[in-house]
PDB file of C-alpha atoms in Angstrom:
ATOM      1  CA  UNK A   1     -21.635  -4.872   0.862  1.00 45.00           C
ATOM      2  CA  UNK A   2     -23.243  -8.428   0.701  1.00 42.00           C
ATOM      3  CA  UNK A   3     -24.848 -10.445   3.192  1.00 43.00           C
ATOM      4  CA  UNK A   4     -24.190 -14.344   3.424  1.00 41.00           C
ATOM      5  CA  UNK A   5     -26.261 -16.108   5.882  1.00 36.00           C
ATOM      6  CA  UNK A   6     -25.891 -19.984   6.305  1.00 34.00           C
ATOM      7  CA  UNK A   7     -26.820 -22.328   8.970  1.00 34.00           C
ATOM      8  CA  UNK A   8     -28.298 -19.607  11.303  1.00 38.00           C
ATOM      9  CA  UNK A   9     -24.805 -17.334  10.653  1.00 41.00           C
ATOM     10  CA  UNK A  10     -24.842 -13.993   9.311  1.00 45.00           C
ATOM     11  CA  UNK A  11     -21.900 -12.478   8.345  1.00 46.00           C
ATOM     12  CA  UNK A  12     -21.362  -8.996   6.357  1.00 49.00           C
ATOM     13  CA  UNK A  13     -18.885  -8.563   3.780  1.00 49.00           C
ATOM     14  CA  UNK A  14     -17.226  -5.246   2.788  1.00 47.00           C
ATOM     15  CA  UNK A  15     -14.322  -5.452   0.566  1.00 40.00           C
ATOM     16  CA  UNK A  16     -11.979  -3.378  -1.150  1.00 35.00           C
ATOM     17  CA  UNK A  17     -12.598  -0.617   1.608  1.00 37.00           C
ATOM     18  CA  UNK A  18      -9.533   1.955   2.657  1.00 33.00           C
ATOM     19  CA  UNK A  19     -11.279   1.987   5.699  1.00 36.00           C
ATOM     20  CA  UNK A  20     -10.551   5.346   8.428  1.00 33.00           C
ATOM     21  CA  UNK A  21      -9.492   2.582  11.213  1.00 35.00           C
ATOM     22  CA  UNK A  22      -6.475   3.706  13.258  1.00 32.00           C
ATOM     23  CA  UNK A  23      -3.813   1.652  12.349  1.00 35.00           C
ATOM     24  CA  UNK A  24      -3.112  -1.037  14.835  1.00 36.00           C
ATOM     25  CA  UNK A  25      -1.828  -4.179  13.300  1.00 40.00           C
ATOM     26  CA  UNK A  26      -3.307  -7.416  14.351  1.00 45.00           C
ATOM     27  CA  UNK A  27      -5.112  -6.774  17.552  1.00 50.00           C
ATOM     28  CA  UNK A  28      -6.497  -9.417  19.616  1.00 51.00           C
ATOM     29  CA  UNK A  29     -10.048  -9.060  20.719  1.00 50.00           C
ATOM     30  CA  UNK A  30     -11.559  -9.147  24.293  1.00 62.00           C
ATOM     31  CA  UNK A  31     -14.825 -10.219  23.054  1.00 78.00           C
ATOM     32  CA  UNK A  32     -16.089 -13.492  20.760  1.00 83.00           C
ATOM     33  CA  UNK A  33     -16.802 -12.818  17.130  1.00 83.00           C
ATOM     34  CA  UNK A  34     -20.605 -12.425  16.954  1.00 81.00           C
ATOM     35  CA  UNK A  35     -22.747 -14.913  15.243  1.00 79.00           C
ATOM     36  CA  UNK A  36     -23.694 -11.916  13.001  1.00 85.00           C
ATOM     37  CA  UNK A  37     -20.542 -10.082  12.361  1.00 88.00           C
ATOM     38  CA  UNK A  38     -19.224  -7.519   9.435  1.00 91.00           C
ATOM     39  CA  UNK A  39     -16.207  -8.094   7.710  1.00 93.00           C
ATOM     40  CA  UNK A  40     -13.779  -5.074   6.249  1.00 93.00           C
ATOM     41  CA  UNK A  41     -10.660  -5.224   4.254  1.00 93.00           C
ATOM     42  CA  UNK A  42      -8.483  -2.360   4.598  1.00 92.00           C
ATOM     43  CA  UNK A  43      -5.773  -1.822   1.974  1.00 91.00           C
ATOM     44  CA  UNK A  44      -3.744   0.605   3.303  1.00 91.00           C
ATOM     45  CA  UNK A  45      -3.096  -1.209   6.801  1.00 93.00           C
ATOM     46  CA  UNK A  46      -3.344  -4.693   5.371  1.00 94.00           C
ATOM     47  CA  UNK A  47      -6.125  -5.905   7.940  1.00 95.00           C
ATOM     48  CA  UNK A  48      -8.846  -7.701   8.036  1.00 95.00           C
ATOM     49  CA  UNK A  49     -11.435  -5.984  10.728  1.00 95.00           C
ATOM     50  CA  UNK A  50     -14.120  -7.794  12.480  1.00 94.00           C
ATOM     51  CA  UNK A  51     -16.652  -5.889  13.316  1.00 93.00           C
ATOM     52  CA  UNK A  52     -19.842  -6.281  15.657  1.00 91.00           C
ATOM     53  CA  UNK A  53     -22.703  -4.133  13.544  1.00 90.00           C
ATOM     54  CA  UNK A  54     -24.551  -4.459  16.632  1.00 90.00           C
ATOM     55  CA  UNK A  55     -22.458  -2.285  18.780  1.00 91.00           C
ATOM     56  CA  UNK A  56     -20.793  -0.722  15.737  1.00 91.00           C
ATOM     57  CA  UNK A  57     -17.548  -1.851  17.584  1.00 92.00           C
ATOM     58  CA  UNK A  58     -13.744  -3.327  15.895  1.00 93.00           C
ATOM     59  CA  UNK A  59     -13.834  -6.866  18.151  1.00 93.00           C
ATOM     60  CA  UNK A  60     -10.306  -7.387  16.428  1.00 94.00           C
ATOM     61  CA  UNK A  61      -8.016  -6.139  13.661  1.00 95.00           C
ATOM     62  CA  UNK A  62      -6.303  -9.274  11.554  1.00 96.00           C
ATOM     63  CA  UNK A  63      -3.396  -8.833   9.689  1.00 95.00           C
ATOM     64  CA  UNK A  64      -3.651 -10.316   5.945  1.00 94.00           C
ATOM     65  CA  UNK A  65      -0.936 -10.472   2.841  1.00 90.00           C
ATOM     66  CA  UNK A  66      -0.109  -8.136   0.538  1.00 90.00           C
ATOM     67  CA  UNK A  67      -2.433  -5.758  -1.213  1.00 90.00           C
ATOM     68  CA  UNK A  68      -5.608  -7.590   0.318  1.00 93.00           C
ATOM     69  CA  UNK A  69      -8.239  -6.969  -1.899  1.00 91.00           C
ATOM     70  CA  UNK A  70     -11.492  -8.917  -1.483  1.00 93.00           C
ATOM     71  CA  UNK A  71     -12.817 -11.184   1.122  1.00 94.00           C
ATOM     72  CA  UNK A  72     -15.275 -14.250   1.472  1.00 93.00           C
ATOM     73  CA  UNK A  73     -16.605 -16.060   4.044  1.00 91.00           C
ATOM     74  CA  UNK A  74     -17.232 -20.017   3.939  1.00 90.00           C
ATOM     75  CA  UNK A  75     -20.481 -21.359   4.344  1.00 86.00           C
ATOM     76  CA  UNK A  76     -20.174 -22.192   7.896  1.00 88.00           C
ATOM     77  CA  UNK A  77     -19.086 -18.174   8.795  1.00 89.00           C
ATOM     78  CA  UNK A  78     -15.777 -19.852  10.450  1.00 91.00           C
ATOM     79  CA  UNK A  79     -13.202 -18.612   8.096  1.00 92.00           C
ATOM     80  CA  UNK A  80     -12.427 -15.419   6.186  1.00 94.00           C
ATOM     81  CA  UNK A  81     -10.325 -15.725   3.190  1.00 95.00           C
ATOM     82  CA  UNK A  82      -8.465 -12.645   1.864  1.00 96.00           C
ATOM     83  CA  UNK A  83      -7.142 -12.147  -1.894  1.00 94.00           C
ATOM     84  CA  UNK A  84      -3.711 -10.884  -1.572  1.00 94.00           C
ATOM     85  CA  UNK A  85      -3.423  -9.279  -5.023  1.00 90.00           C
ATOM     86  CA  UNK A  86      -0.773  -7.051  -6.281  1.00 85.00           C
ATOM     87  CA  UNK A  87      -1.947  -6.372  -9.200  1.00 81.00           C
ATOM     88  CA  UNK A  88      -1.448  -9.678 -10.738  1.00 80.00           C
ATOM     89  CA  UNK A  89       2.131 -10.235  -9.226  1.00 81.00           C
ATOM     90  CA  UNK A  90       1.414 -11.807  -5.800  1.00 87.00           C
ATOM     91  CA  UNK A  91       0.011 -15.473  -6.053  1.00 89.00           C
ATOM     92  CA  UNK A  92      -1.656 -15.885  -2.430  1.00 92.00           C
ATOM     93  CA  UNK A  93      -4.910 -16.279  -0.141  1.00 94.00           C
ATOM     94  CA  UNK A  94      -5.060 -15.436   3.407  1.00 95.00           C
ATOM     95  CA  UNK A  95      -7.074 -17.046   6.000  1.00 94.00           C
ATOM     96  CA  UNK A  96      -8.407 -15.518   9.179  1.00 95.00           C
ATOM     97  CA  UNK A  97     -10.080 -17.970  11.747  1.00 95.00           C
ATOM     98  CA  UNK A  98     -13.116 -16.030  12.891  1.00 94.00           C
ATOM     99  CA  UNK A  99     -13.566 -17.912  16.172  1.00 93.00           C
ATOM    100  CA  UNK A 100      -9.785 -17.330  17.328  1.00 94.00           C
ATOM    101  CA  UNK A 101      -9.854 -13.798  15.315  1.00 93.00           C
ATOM    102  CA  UNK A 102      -6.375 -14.895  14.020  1.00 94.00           C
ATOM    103  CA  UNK A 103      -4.641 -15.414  10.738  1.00 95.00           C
ATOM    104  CA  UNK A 104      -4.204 -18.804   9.745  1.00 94.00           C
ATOM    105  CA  UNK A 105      -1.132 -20.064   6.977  1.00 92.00           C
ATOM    106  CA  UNK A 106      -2.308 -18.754   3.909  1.00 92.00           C
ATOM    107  CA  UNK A 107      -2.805 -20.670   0.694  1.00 91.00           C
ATOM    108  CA  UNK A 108       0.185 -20.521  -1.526  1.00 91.00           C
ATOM    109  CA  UNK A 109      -1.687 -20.633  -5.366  1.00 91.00           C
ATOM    110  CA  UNK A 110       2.079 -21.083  -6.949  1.00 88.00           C
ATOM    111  CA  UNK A 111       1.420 -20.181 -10.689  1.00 89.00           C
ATOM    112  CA  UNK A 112      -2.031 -18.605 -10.241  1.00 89.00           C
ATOM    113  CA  UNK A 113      -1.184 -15.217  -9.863  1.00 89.00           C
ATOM    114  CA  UNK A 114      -3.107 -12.203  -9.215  1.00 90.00           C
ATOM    115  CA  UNK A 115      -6.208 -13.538  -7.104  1.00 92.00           C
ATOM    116  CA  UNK A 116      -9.020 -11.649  -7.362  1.00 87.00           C
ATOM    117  CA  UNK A 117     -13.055 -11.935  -7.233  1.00 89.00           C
ATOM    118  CA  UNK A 118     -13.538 -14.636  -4.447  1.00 93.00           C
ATOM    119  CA  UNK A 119     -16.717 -16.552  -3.662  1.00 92.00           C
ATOM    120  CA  UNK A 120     -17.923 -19.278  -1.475  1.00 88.00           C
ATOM    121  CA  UNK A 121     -20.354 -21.713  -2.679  1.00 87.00           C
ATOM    122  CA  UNK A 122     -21.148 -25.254  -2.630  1.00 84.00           C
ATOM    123  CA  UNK A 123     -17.944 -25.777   0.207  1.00 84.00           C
ATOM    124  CA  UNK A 124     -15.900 -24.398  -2.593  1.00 87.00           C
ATOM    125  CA  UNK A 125     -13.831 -21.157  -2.186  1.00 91.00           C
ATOM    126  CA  UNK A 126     -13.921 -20.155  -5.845  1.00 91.00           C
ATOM    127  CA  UNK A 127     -11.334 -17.534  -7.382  1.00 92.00           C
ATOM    128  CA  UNK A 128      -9.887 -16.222 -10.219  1.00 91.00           C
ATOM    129  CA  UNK A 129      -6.544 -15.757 -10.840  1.00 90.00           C
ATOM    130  CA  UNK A 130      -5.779 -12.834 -13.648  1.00 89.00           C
ATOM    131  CA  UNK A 131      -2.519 -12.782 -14.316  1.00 86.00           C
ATOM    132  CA  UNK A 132      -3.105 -16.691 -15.351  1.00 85.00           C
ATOM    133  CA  UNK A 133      -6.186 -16.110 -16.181  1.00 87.00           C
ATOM    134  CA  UNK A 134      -8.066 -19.214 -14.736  1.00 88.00           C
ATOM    135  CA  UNK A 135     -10.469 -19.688 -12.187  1.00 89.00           C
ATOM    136  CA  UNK A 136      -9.730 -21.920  -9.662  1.00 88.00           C
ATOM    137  CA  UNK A 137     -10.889 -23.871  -6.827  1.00 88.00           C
ATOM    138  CA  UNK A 138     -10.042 -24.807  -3.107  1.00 87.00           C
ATOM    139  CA  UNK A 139     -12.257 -28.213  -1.816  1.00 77.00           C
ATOM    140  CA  UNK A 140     -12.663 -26.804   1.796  1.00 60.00           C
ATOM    141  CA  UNK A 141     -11.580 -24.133   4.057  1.00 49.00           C
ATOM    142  CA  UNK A 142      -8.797 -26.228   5.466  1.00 56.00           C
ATOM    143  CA  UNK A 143      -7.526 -27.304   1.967  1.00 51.00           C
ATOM    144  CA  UNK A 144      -4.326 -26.396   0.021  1.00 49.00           C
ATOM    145  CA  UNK A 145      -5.847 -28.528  -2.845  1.00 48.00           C
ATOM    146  CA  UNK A 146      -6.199 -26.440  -6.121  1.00 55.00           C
ATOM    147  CA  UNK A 147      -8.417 -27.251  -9.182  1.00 54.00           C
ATOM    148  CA  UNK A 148      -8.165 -24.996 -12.188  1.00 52.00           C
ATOM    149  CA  UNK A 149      -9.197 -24.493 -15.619  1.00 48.00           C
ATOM    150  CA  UNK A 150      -8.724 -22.014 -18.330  1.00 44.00           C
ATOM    151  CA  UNK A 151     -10.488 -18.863 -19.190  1.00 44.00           C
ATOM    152  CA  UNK A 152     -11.521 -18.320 -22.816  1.00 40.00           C
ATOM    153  CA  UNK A 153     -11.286 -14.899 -23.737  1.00 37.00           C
TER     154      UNK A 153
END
């Protein structure tokens, strides 16, 4: 679990977790995402939980792609994006909008398959894609723009 904190906004990130939630599907929340908030990926339903650490409460339960397997948050704590991974088949990032607590369209990466190890920095949602085996780019959380360059093994 990681911490990222920018602009006054904590979020927690746990990824990778086959968390013991109930499974539920997307499920709207009756409260605001938190300012601080955690963040859990659970393979086995396919969610994305938001979590207040505060009250140790699910505010809402997200549904993401296919094998979701890590998440990041952008430096502003707005948006979640998801890995949908498949073991190098699927070629995919969800978003979640962490205001609304609801998916937004995800990014179609077209030839980069296999996303995997995301990170924010810089306003750049950073990847890498292993079954091309490139790291890649998105400008902005809003952005379907991809850069891309070769890994050298």
């Amino acid at each position: 679990m990681r911490r990222s904190c920018v602009s006054g906004a904590a979020v927690w990130v746990m990824s990778a977790v086959t968390a013991a939630f109930t499974p539920l599907g997307a499920q709207r929340a009756t409260e605001p995402t938190p300012s601080s908030a955690l963040v859990v990926v659970s393979k086995t339903d396919r969610t994305l939980a938001i979590i207040d650490p505060s009250t140790q409460q699910i505010l809402a339960k997200v549904s993401v792609g296919e094998d979701p397997h890590e998440v990041a948050v952008s430096s502003d704590g707005r948006t979640a994006f998801v890995s949908n991974y498949g073991g190098g088949a699927y070629q995919s990032i969800s978003r979640i909008d962490l205001v609304s607590q609801t998916a937004l369209r995800p990014i179609d990466l077209g030839p980069l398959r296999g996303p995997h190890g995301l990170a924010f920095s810089a306003g750049r949602l950073w990847f890498t894609a292993e079954g091309a085996k490139v790291v890649g780019s998105i400008e902005d959380r809003k952005s379907t723009r991809l850069n891309s360059s070769h890994v050298k093994r």
